[in-house]
């Protein structure tokens, strides 16, 4: 079962992230549990006795700083926890590299942003339990994508470009 922490001082943002994650994971038939936090220190306290699969963490938590919370989590964790920062401040992006964050999402949040991060989180944690088919990564015009072999219908070469035709999309290389 996936255990996912969502920490943001804005309840609306918490709910938005939670709804997007729930829709994504339910659609893929994962079992999961979401834990919501308005304060970083409450999240930190739960990290003492709970193994999260990953955490979505705001940087600006009012009086608290999400970067400091992430550093504290790193110092007490039993097993590595992937942390995804969600913030309105793009200037922090380079500052959080030393904490070994998994990803960085700039608000306002979109479904596509969360889906992309979840795809990567599940791929790198190798916890896509419902699929035993090999995955392949491609560098496309749309960015780096990961596809299951059985999703690919065919490749087509047109005008010095390769199209990857899948069950529900076309990617261009």
GROMACS .gro file of C-alpha atoms in nm:
model
  173
    1UNK     CA    1   0.000   0.000   0.000
    2UNK     CA    2   0.123   0.347  -0.089
    3UNK     CA    3   0.137   0.601   0.193
    4UNK     CA    4   0.143   0.956   0.065
    5UNK     CA    5   0.191   1.269   0.275
    6UNK     CA    6   0.056   1.602   0.152
    7UNK     CA    7   0.169   1.907   0.348
    8UNK     CA    8   0.043   2.253   0.254
    9UNK     CA    9  -0.090   2.529   0.477
   10UNK     CA   10  -0.365   2.603   0.222
   11UNK     CA   11  -0.648   2.353   0.268
   12UNK     CA   12  -0.773   2.412  -0.087
   13UNK     CA   13  -0.433   2.314  -0.230
   14UNK     CA   14  -0.419   2.006  -0.004
   15UNK     CA   15  -0.759   1.896  -0.131
   16UNK     CA   16  -0.665   1.966  -0.494
   17UNK     CA   17  -0.345   1.759  -0.475
   18UNK     CA   18  -0.529   1.483  -0.288
   19UNK     CA   19  -0.808   1.467  -0.547
   20UNK     CA   20  -0.564   1.452  -0.838
   21UNK     CA   21  -0.359   1.178  -0.671
   22UNK     CA   22  -0.671   0.981  -0.573
   23UNK     CA   23  -0.807   0.993  -0.927
   24UNK     CA   24  -0.476   0.885  -1.076
   25UNK     CA   25  -0.411   0.598  -0.834
   26UNK     CA   26  -0.772   0.475  -0.831
   27UNK     CA   27  -0.772   0.467  -1.211
   28UNK     CA   28  -0.458   0.251  -1.203
   29UNK     CA   29  -0.605   0.028  -0.927
   30UNK     CA   30  -0.346   0.105  -0.659
   31UNK     CA   31  -0.417   0.076  -0.290
   32UNK     CA   32  -0.312   0.392  -0.113
   33UNK     CA   33  -0.368   0.612   0.187
   34UNK     CA   34  -0.336   0.989   0.192
   35UNK     CA   35  -0.224   1.185   0.498
   36UNK     CA   36  -0.291   1.559   0.507
   37UNK     CA   37  -0.091   1.814   0.705
   38UNK     CA   38  -0.120   2.190   0.744
   39UNK     CA   39   0.195   2.214   0.956
   40UNK     CA   40   0.535   2.079   0.866
   41UNK     CA   41   0.611   1.978   1.223
   42UNK     CA   42   0.304   1.751   1.231
   43UNK     CA   43   0.435   1.579   0.916
   44UNK     CA   44   0.781   1.555   1.072
   45UNK     CA   45   0.633   1.394   1.384
   46UNK     CA   46   0.456   1.127   1.177
   47UNK     CA   47   0.778   1.060   0.984
   48UNK     CA   48   0.921   0.932   1.314
   49UNK     CA   49   0.690   0.630   1.313
   50UNK     CA   50   0.550   0.602   0.959
   51UNK     CA   51   0.717   0.502   0.634
   52UNK     CA   52   0.578   0.724   0.360
   53UNK     CA   53   0.611   0.617  -0.002
   54UNK     CA   54   0.646   0.983  -0.097
   55UNK     CA   55   0.559   1.333   0.025
   56UNK     CA   56   0.426   1.643  -0.151
   57UNK     CA   57   0.556   1.937   0.053
   58UNK     CA   58   0.495   2.312   0.023
   59UNK     CA   59   0.798   2.534   0.086
   60UNK     CA   60   0.608   2.828   0.238
   61UNK     CA   61   0.415   2.689   0.535
   62UNK     CA   62   0.344   3.019   0.705
   63UNK     CA   63   0.583   3.040   1.000
   64UNK     CA   64   0.753   2.715   0.896
   65UNK     CA   65   0.989   2.652   0.606
   66UNK     CA   66   0.933   2.337   0.399
   67UNK     CA   67   1.304   2.320   0.312
   68UNK     CA   68   1.393   2.292   0.682
   69UNK     CA   69   1.119   2.032   0.732
   70UNK     CA   70   1.260   1.828   0.441
   71UNK     CA   71   1.611   1.847   0.589
   72UNK     CA   72   1.475   1.726   0.924
   73UNK     CA   73   1.289   1.440   0.752
   74UNK     CA   74   1.613   1.338   0.580
   75UNK     CA   75   1.792   1.328   0.915
   76UNK     CA   76   1.538   1.090   1.080
   77UNK     CA   77   1.416   0.871   0.795
   78UNK     CA   78   1.450   0.495   0.819
   79UNK     CA   79   1.423   0.441   0.446
   80UNK     CA   80   1.451   0.698   0.166
   81UNK     CA   81   1.137   0.906   0.114
   82UNK     CA   82   1.092   1.083  -0.217
   83UNK     CA   83   0.996   1.446  -0.155
   84UNK     CA   84   0.823   1.657  -0.419
   85UNK     CA   85   0.816   2.030  -0.345
   86UNK     CA   86   0.501   2.217  -0.445
   87UNK     CA   87   0.542   2.593  -0.429
   88UNK     CA   88   0.469   2.932  -0.580
   89UNK     CA   89   0.838   3.027  -0.561
   90UNK     CA   90   1.046   2.910  -0.859
   91UNK     CA   91   1.358   3.074  -0.713
   92UNK     CA   92   1.388   2.797  -0.451
   93UNK     CA   93   1.434   2.531  -0.718
   94UNK     CA   94   1.815   2.536  -0.708
   95UNK     CA   95   1.827   2.568  -0.328
   96UNK     CA   96   1.648   2.237  -0.270
   97UNK     CA   97   1.887   2.027  -0.480
   98UNK     CA   98   2.108   1.959  -0.178
   99UNK     CA   99   1.814   1.789  -0.005
  100UNK     CA  100   1.790   1.541  -0.294
  101UNK     CA  101   1.430   1.620  -0.373
  102UNK     CA  102   1.256   1.409  -0.632
  103UNK     CA  103   1.081   1.689  -0.818
  104UNK     CA  104   0.962   2.048  -0.796
  105UNK     CA  105   0.613   2.164  -0.900
  106UNK     CA  106   0.529   2.531  -0.947
  107UNK     CA  107   0.178   2.644  -0.848
  108UNK     CA  108  -0.085   2.672  -0.982
  109UNK     CA  109  -0.104   2.295  -0.991
  110UNK     CA  110  -0.237   2.105  -1.292
  111UNK     CA  111  -0.340   1.744  -1.330
  112UNK     CA  112  -0.069   1.697  -1.593
  113UNK     CA  113   0.204   1.810  -1.350
  114UNK     CA  114   0.094   1.568  -1.078
  115UNK     CA  115   0.041   1.281  -1.326
  116UNK     CA  116   0.391   1.326  -1.468
  117UNK     CA  117   0.545   1.325  -1.121
  118UNK     CA  118   0.342   1.021  -1.015
  119UNK     CA  119   0.446   0.836  -1.332
  120UNK     CA  120   0.809   0.905  -1.247
  121UNK     CA  121   0.772   0.826  -0.875
  122UNK     CA  122   0.611   0.491  -0.945
  123UNK     CA  123   0.860   0.410  -1.219
  124UNK     CA  124   1.169   0.488  -1.011
  125UNK     CA  125   1.035   0.320  -0.700
  126UNK     CA  126   0.953   0.017  -0.912
  127UNK     CA  127   0.616  -0.019  -0.747
  128UNK     CA  128   0.395  -0.050  -1.049
  129UNK     CA  129   0.259  -0.373  -0.904
  130UNK     CA  130  -0.019  -0.411  -1.158
  131UNK     CA  131   0.213  -0.433  -1.458
  132UNK     CA  132   0.483  -0.685  -1.530
  133UNK     CA  133   0.550  -0.565  -1.882
  134UNK     CA  134   0.884  -0.404  -1.966
  135UNK     CA  135   0.902  -0.024  -1.977
  136UNK     CA  136   1.102   0.188  -2.217
  137UNK     CA  137   1.199   0.557  -2.194
  138UNK     CA  138   1.200   0.786  -2.496
  139UNK     CA  139   1.322   1.142  -2.545
  140UNK     CA  140   1.042   1.310  -2.738
  141UNK     CA  141   0.943   1.660  -2.842
  142UNK     CA  142   0.699   1.652  -2.547
  143UNK     CA  143   0.983   1.563  -2.307
  144UNK     CA  144   1.109   1.242  -2.154
  145UNK     CA  145   0.834   0.977  -2.145
  146UNK     CA  146   0.809   0.624  -2.010
  147UNK     CA  147   0.594   0.373  -2.197
  148UNK     CA  148   0.503   0.011  -2.144
  149UNK     CA  149   0.590  -0.208  -2.438
  150UNK     CA  150   0.231  -0.328  -2.468
  151UNK     CA  151   0.104   0.033  -2.496
  152UNK     CA  152   0.302   0.091  -2.817
  153UNK     CA  153   0.109   0.004  -3.131
  154UNK     CA  154   0.375   0.098  -3.385
  155UNK     CA  155   0.648   0.345  -3.487
  156UNK     CA  156   0.618   0.553  -3.801
  157UNK     CA  157   0.889   0.748  -3.982
  158UNK     CA  158   0.765   1.064  -4.157
  159UNK     CA  159   0.956   1.370  -4.277
  160UNK     CA  160   1.269   1.299  -4.071
  161UNK     CA  161   1.058   1.247  -3.757
  162UNK     CA  162   0.963   0.928  -3.574
  163UNK     CA  163   0.612   0.904  -3.435
  164UNK     CA  164   0.536   0.663  -3.153
  165UNK     CA  165   0.173   0.564  -3.182
  166UNK     CA  166   0.032   0.429  -2.857
  167UNK     CA  167  -0.308   0.314  -2.741
  168UNK     CA  168  -0.412   0.666  -2.637
  169UNK     CA  169  -0.151   0.911  -2.769
  170UNK     CA  170   0.103   0.997  -3.039
  171UNK     CA  171   0.454   1.110  -2.939
  172UNK     CA  172   0.704   1.272  -3.175
  173UNK     CA  173   1.081   1.217  -3.178
   0.00000   0.00000   0.00000
